[in-house]
Tab-separated table of C-alpha atoms in Angstrom:
chain	number	residue	atom	x	y	z
A	1	MET	CA	-24.587	149.937	49.130
A	2	MET	CA	-21.601	151.719	51.301
A	3	VAL	CA	-19.152	150.810	48.172
A	4	PRO	CA	-21.320	152.398	45.077
A	5	ALA	CA	-21.501	155.301	47.499
A	6	ALA	CA	-17.851	155.682	48.372
A	7	LEU	CA	-16.998	155.048	44.441
A	8	LEU	CA	-19.181	158.090	43.540
A	9	LEU	CA	-17.055	160.105	46.187
A	10	LEU	CA	-13.800	159.073	45.289
A	11	GLY	CA	-14.952	159.835	41.686
A	12	ALA	CA	-16.382	163.302	42.597
A	13	LEU	CA	-12.875	164.073	44.697
A	14	ALA	CA	-10.871	162.960	41.548
A	15	ALA	CA	-12.727	165.205	39.734
A	16	VAL	CA	-12.419	168.427	41.958
A	17	VAL	CA	-8.760	168.257	43.076
A	18	ALA	CA	-7.121	166.926	40.261
A	19	PRO	CA	-7.531	169.837	38.096
A	20	ARG	CA	-6.701	172.172	40.630
A	21	LEU	CA	-3.317	170.548	41.225
A	22	LEU	CA	-2.522	170.427	37.547
A	23	ALA	CA	-3.689	173.782	36.905
A	24	ARG	CA	-1.288	175.278	40.069
A	25	ALA	CA	1.560	172.900	38.695
A	26	ASP	CA	4.439	174.618	36.556
A	27	TRP	CA	5.811	171.183	34.800
A	28	PRO	CA	2.632	170.599	32.061
A	29	ASP	CA	4.357	173.094	30.080
A	30	ARG	CA	7.445	171.603	30.042
A	31	GLU	CA	6.581	168.018	30.116
A	32	PRO	CA	3.297	167.994	27.969
A	33	VAL	CA	3.415	164.458	27.219
A	34	VAL	CA	3.216	163.569	30.793
A	35	ALA	CA	0.546	165.887	31.407
A	36	LEU	CA	-1.489	164.235	28.716
A	37	TRP	CA	-0.949	161.165	30.420
A	38	VAL	CA	-2.010	162.480	33.482
A	39	TRP	CA	-5.173	163.980	31.999
A	40	GLN	CA	-6.096	160.803	30.712
A	41	CYS	CA	-5.633	158.952	33.785
A	42	VAL	CA	-7.749	161.183	35.810
A	43	VAL	CA	-10.729	161.037	33.407
A	44	ALA	CA	-10.547	157.215	33.028
A	45	GLY	CA	-10.512	157.399	36.937
A	46	VAL	CA	-13.494	159.399	37.082
A	47	LEU	CA	-15.031	157.263	34.811
A	48	LEU	CA	-14.478	154.080	36.104
A	49	CYS	CA	-16.123	154.868	39.652
A	50	CYS	CA	-19.183	155.680	37.648
A	51	ALA	CA	-19.037	152.269	35.780
A	52	LEU	CA	-17.928	150.234	39.082
A	53	SER	CA	-20.606	152.339	41.082
A	54	MET	CA	-23.264	151.755	38.555
A	55	THR	CA	-22.492	148.018	38.738
A	56	LEU	CA	-22.763	147.430	42.123
A	57	SER	CA	-25.878	149.718	42.776
A	58	ALA	CA	-27.482	147.257	39.752
A	59	SER	CA	-26.558	144.131	41.869
A	60	ALA	CA	-27.804	145.714	44.743
A	61	ALA	CA	-31.247	146.621	43.044
A	62	TRP	CA	-32.096	143.493	40.659
A	63	ALA	CA	-31.149	139.871	42.021
A	64	VAL	CA	-30.788	138.802	37.890
A	65	VAL	CA	-27.886	141.268	37.631
A	66	ARG	CA	-26.464	140.433	41.189
A	67	GLY	CA	-26.369	136.742	39.992
A	68	HIS	CA	-24.428	137.532	36.885
A	69	VAL	CA	-21.949	139.887	38.648
A	70	PHE	CA	-21.349	137.411	41.477
A	71	GLY	CA	-22.231	134.220	39.617
A	72	GLY	CA	-19.348	132.638	40.610
A	73	ALA	CA	-18.577	134.081	43.909
A	74	PRO	CA	-19.044	132.258	46.968
A	75	ALA	CA	-21.856	133.548	49.706
A	76	SER	CA	-19.429	135.091	51.736
A	77	VAL	CA	-18.238	137.529	48.831
A	78	VAL	CA	-21.999	138.554	48.164
A	79	ASP	CA	-22.577	139.011	52.073
A	80	ALA	CA	-19.627	141.471	52.260
A	81	TYR	CA	-21.245	143.885	49.702
A	82	ALA	CA	-24.476	143.561	51.911
A	83	LEU	CA	-26.239	143.876	48.168
A	84	SER	CA	-29.320	141.642	49.413
A	85	ALA	CA	-30.246	144.325	51.835
A	86	GLY	CA	-30.976	146.606	48.848
A	87	SER	CA	-31.579	150.335	48.844
A	88	PRO	CA	-34.064	152.854	47.681
A	89	TRP	CA	-31.776	154.640	46.003
A	90	ALA	CA	-29.601	151.298	44.156
A	91	ALA	CA	-31.855	151.631	41.277
A	92	THR	CA	-31.802	154.707	40.872
A	93	THR	CA	-28.551	155.400	41.066
A	94	ALA	CA	-28.085	152.472	38.693
A	95	VAL	CA	-30.367	153.758	36.177
A	96	ALA	CA	-28.878	157.107	36.292
A	97	LEU	CA	-25.465	156.182	35.606
A	98	ALA	CA	-26.259	153.834	32.690
A	99	CYS	CA	-28.260	156.453	30.948
A	100	GLY	CA	-24.710	158.712	31.576
A	101	GLY	CA	-22.778	156.090	30.102
A	102	ALA	CA	-24.871	155.390	27.319
A	103	TRP	CA	-25.369	159.233	26.622
A	104	THR	CA	-21.309	159.316	26.596
A	105	ALA	CA	-21.082	156.777	24.199
A	106	ALA	CA	-23.691	158.375	21.890
A	107	MET	CA	-21.466	161.693	22.243
A	108	LEU	CA	-18.373	159.943	21.037
A	109	ALA	CA	-20.162	158.107	18.045
A	110	ARG	CA	-21.558	161.719	17.019
A	111	GLU	CA	-18.275	163.650	17.619
A	112	ILE	CA	-16.480	160.691	15.207
A	113	THR	CA	-19.305	160.831	12.747
A	114	ARG	CA	-19.097	164.849	12.431
A	115	ALA	CA	-14.982	164.203	12.234
A	116	ARG	CA	-15.737	161.886	9.715
A	117	LEU	CA	-17.901	163.972	7.370
A	118	ARG	CA	-15.835	166.912	7.986
A	119	ARG	CA	-13.103	164.775	6.597
A	120	ARG	CA	-14.622	163.533	3.891
A	121	GLN	CA	-16.049	167.550	3.108
A	122	ARG	CA	-12.276	168.632	3.187
A	123	ARG	CA	-10.820	165.746	0.982
A	124	SER	CA	-13.847	166.923	-1.584
A	125	GLU	CA	-12.833	170.413	-1.845
A	126	LEU	CA	-9.223	169.461	-1.908
A	127	LEU	CA	-9.933	167.581	-5.062
A	128	VAL	CA	-11.515	170.452	-6.178
A	129	HIS	CA	-9.025	173.183	-5.666
A	130	SER	CA	-5.837	170.562	-6.184
A	131	PRO	CA	-7.348	167.820	-8.817
A	132	LEU	CA	-5.308	164.870	-9.765
A	133	LEU	CA	-3.415	164.663	-12.865
A	134	PRO	CA	-3.564	162.006	-15.370
A	135	GLY	CA	-2.512	158.760	-13.966
A	136	GLU	CA	-2.130	160.115	-10.642
A	137	GLU	CA	-4.119	157.983	-7.511
A	138	SER	CA	-5.573	159.315	-4.625
A	139	GLY	CA	-3.679	159.496	-1.545
A	140	ALA	CA	-0.603	158.716	-3.309
A	141	ASP	CA	1.168	161.945	-1.920
A	142	ARG	CA	1.915	162.737	1.380
A	143	LEU	CA	2.238	166.408	0.804
A	144	VAL	CA	-0.334	168.356	-1.030
A	145	VAL	CA	0.294	172.135	-2.346
A	146	LEU	CA	-3.169	173.879	-2.652
A	147	GLU	CA	-3.158	177.354	-4.373
A	148	GLY	CA	-4.386	180.365	-1.642
A	149	GLU	CA	-3.380	183.645	-0.245
A	150	ARG	CA	-3.374	182.791	3.335
A	151	PRO	CA	-0.408	181.139	5.193
A	152	ASP	CA	-1.798	177.796	6.181
A	153	ALA	CA	-0.831	174.038	6.847
A	154	TRP	CA	-3.097	171.414	8.508
A	155	TRP	CA	-2.649	167.560	8.741
A	156	LEU	CA	-5.601	165.684	7.320
A	157	PRO	CA	-5.668	162.282	9.045
A	158	GLY	CA	-7.217	159.166	7.632
A	159	ALA	CA	-6.463	156.009	5.917
A	160	ALA	CA	-3.913	158.052	3.299
A	161	PRO	CA	-3.181	160.631	5.749
A	162	GLN	CA	-1.804	163.859	3.848
A	163	LEU	CA	-0.041	167.302	4.847
A	164	VAL	CA	-1.974	169.953	2.835
A	165	ILE	CA	-0.121	173.391	2.931
A	166	THR	CA	-0.824	176.512	0.765
A	167	THR	CA	1.244	178.498	-1.460
A	168	ALA	CA	1.349	181.449	0.755
A	169	ALA	CA	2.737	179.395	3.459
A	170	LEU	CA	5.298	178.216	1.097
A	171	ARG	CA	6.173	181.972	0.386
A	172	ARG	CA	6.171	182.255	3.913
A	173	LEU	CA	8.204	179.549	5.055
A	174	LYS	CA	12.212	179.586	4.561
A	175	GLY	CA	14.895	176.815	4.757
A	176	ARG	CA	14.236	174.050	7.260
A	177	GLN	CA	10.937	175.394	8.522
A	178	LEU	CA	8.967	173.696	6.082
A	179	ASP	CA	10.629	170.541	7.231
A	180	ALA	CA	9.616	171.651	11.190
A	181	VAL	CA	5.675	172.058	10.093
A	182	LEU	CA	5.859	168.466	8.716
A	183	ALA	CA	7.391	166.874	11.949
A	184	HIS	CA	4.899	168.960	13.909
A	185	GLU	CA	2.226	167.236	12.019
A	186	GLN	CA	3.468	164.239	11.873
A	187	GLY	CA	3.463	164.542	15.355
A	188	HIS	CA	0.230	164.822	16.268
A	189	ALA	CA	-0.619	161.999	13.714
A	190	ARG	CA	2.061	159.264	15.325
A	191	ALA	CA	0.542	159.938	18.417
A	192	ARG	CA	-3.071	159.647	17.482
A	193	HIS	CA	-3.843	162.986	18.993
A	194	ASP	CA	-7.387	163.246	16.808
A	195	TRP	CA	-8.692	160.612	18.896
A	196	LEU	CA	-7.519	162.352	22.060
A	197	LEU	CA	-9.565	165.435	20.986
A	198	HIS	CA	-12.689	163.404	19.727
A	199	CYS	CA	-12.681	161.875	23.264
A	200	SER	CA	-12.473	165.061	25.367
A	201	ALA	CA	-14.818	166.990	22.861
A	202	ALA	CA	-17.364	164.275	23.498
A	203	LEU	CA	-17.247	164.531	27.327
A	204	ALA	CA	-17.017	168.237	27.048
A	205	ASN	CA	-20.075	168.479	24.874
A	206	GLY	CA	-22.071	165.998	26.771
A	207	PHE	CA	-21.787	167.054	30.038
A	208	PRO	CA	-21.130	170.887	30.068
A	209	GLN	CA	-22.059	171.144	33.354
A	210	VAL	CA	-19.161	168.845	34.572
A	211	PRO	CA	-15.965	171.404	34.890
A	212	VAL	CA	-13.419	168.312	34.911
A	213	PHE	CA	-14.143	167.360	31.304
A	214	ALA	CA	-14.386	171.102	30.058
A	215	ALA	CA	-10.761	171.559	31.396
A	216	PHE	CA	-9.871	168.038	30.221
A	217	ARG	CA	-11.001	169.189	26.360
A	218	ASP	CA	-9.326	172.708	26.555
A	219	GLU	CA	-6.279	170.991	28.045
A	220	MET	CA	-5.943	168.197	25.260
A	221	HIS	CA	-6.128	171.140	22.743
A	222	ARG	CA	-3.294	172.866	24.347
A	223	LEU	CA	-1.079	170.073	25.245
A	224	VAL	CA	-1.517	168.082	22.141
A	225	GLU	CA	-0.046	171.164	20.320
A	226	LEU	CA	3.014	171.590	22.703
A	227	ALA	CA	3.690	168.135	22.635
A	228	ALA	CA	3.649	168.412	18.548
A	229	ASP	CA	5.732	171.566	19.356
A	230	ASP	CA	8.533	169.507	20.896
A	231	VAL	CA	8.478	166.699	18.565
A	232	ALA	CA	9.546	169.641	15.677
A	233	SER	CA	11.806	171.302	17.823
A	234	HIS	CA	13.832	167.903	18.953
A	235	ARG	CA	14.721	167.542	14.880
A	236	PHE	CA	14.956	171.026	13.643
A	237	GLY	CA	15.288	173.189	16.805
A	238	ARG	CA	13.325	175.520	18.640
A	239	LEU	CA	14.072	178.482	16.707
A	240	THR	CA	13.006	176.715	13.773
A	241	ILE	CA	9.595	175.877	14.427
A	242	ALA	CA	9.200	179.061	16.620
A	243	LEU	CA	9.483	181.135	13.221
A	244	ALA	CA	7.437	179.040	11.228
A	245	LEU	CA	4.557	179.837	13.935
A	246	VAL	CA	5.082	183.187	13.559
A	247	GLU	CA	5.240	183.123	9.542
A	248	LEU	CA	2.088	181.260	9.605
A	249	ASN	CA	-0.163	183.145	12.262
A	250	GLU	CA	1.531	186.825	12.306
A	251	ASP	CA	-1.462	187.772	9.713
A	252	ARG	CA	-4.052	186.333	12.070
A	253	GLY	CA	-4.000	188.874	14.492
A	254	VAL	CA	-2.621	186.544	17.297
A	255	PHE	CA	-0.127	188.576	18.235
A	256	GLY	CA	-1.903	191.576	18.930
A	257	PRO	CA	-3.180	192.918	22.151
A	258	CYS	CA	-6.888	191.692	21.623
A	259	PRO	CA	-7.772	188.043	22.634
A	260	THR	CA	-8.285	186.019	19.234
A	261	PRO	CA	-9.236	181.954	18.745
A	262	GLY	CA	-5.045	181.358	17.960
A	263	ALA	CA	-4.209	183.031	20.989
A	264	HIS	CA	-2.326	180.288	22.440
A	265	VAL	CA	0.164	180.659	19.592
A	266	PRO	CA	2.096	183.546	21.374
A	267	GLN	CA	2.432	181.421	24.468
A	268	ARG	CA	3.581	178.684	22.342
A	269	VAL	CA	6.253	180.891	20.691
A	270	ASP	CA	7.526	182.107	23.903
A	271	ARG	CA	7.517	178.584	25.252
A	272	LEU	CA	10.114	177.634	22.276
A	273	LEU	CA	12.269	180.375	22.541
A	274	THR	CA	12.716	180.783	26.519
A	275	PRO	CA	12.593	177.039	27.294
A	276	ARG	CA	13.100	175.843	30.992
A	277	HIS	CA	14.550	172.755	31.948
A	278	ARG	CA	13.056	169.452	31.723
A	279	LEU	CA	12.056	167.569	34.409
A	280	THR	CA	14.610	164.310	35.617
A	281	ALA	CA	14.036	161.216	33.861
A	282	ALA	CA	13.019	159.786	37.498
A	283	ARG	CA	10.595	162.571	38.180
A	284	ARG	CA	8.824	161.850	35.008
A	285	LEU	CA	8.687	158.155	35.798
A	286	GLN	CA	7.450	159.263	39.366
A	287	LEU	CA	4.718	161.205	37.554
A	288	THR	CA	3.606	158.173	34.790
A	289	ALA	CA	3.279	155.897	37.625
A	290	ALA	CA	1.347	157.786	40.207
A	291	ALA	CA	-0.845	159.198	37.644
A	292	ALA	CA	-1.332	154.904	36.529
A	293	LEU	CA	-2.703	154.606	40.122
A	294	VAL	CA	-5.392	156.900	39.656
A	295	PRO	CA	-7.618	154.154	37.933
A	296	VAL	CA	-6.069	151.800	39.921
A	297	VAL	CA	-7.683	153.039	43.323
A	298	PRO	CA	-11.525	152.411	42.027
A	299	VAL	CA	-10.630	148.992	41.425
A	300	LEU	CA	-9.202	148.333	44.728
A	301	VAL	CA	-12.010	150.207	46.515
A	302	ALA	CA	-14.277	147.695	44.628
A	303	PHE	CA	-12.534	144.527	45.273
A	304	VAL	CA	-11.657	145.262	48.846
A	305	PRO	CA	-14.803	143.724	50.964
A	306	GLY	CA	-14.761	140.749	48.250
A	307	LEU	CA	-11.072	140.058	48.973
A	308	ARG	CA	-11.389	140.841	53.162
A	309	ALA	CA	-14.049	138.481	52.801
A	310	LEU	CA	-11.829	135.669	51.119
A	311	GLY	CA	-9.230	135.821	53.654
């Protein structure tokens, strides 16, 4: 039972240390895509630690599970894990982790279902406020103009994704600013940022007492916007997308002294207007490779006793 305990300790260590290191680092704002990858690897590593610990704990508690997990393994491999001795905590640990996994799946299913319902509701409202013309097919146009006094623009994902923009936003956005907003929203769609947001929200809502999942959700919301800003700025320039953000948000009070739900917008504008040097390609590759090792470590820990027994 040492390996399941070691996996749980490893997962707890990653959940505590990794977010603190990322919070202290100054490179995530410069390389949001790399930061997104690092966060995904950290959370995947934590979840993998729990899944492997559950599997080995269940193998120690019940011979039936052990037979399925180690069915084709030599006796020396099974003995290396010392599972036959059992443990009074093996069954409890396995059941607790299995319940956690089932709860995670339920929260993810609930988040996806709610997102689909919200999407259907918004599409229905869109058809009411912007009805189809005779002979026009639903979803035929990727850009939909909606009458509205509030400047706004959003991407509506789905089988036929569309960019919805209000007439007030069209009056505000000048020159290539509209193209920059379109490129920003297309950056979200191409990178499937909605799935990142769903997964992070499911974990944070399902386990509100776990700080790493709350930090994962908050960082996903922030980093996906920075990544989409970079997509737009690469095509149309930083100043263009920064001015577009100002035009769309200046009436919402986000640039005032009091915090608002859109308080991250001023930081995004400052980042675009005062860019810092990006990391070198070699440094980005190092960070990407190091992050990819985080989910590999639990697998190595789980397989080390068996590999030692084999040779």
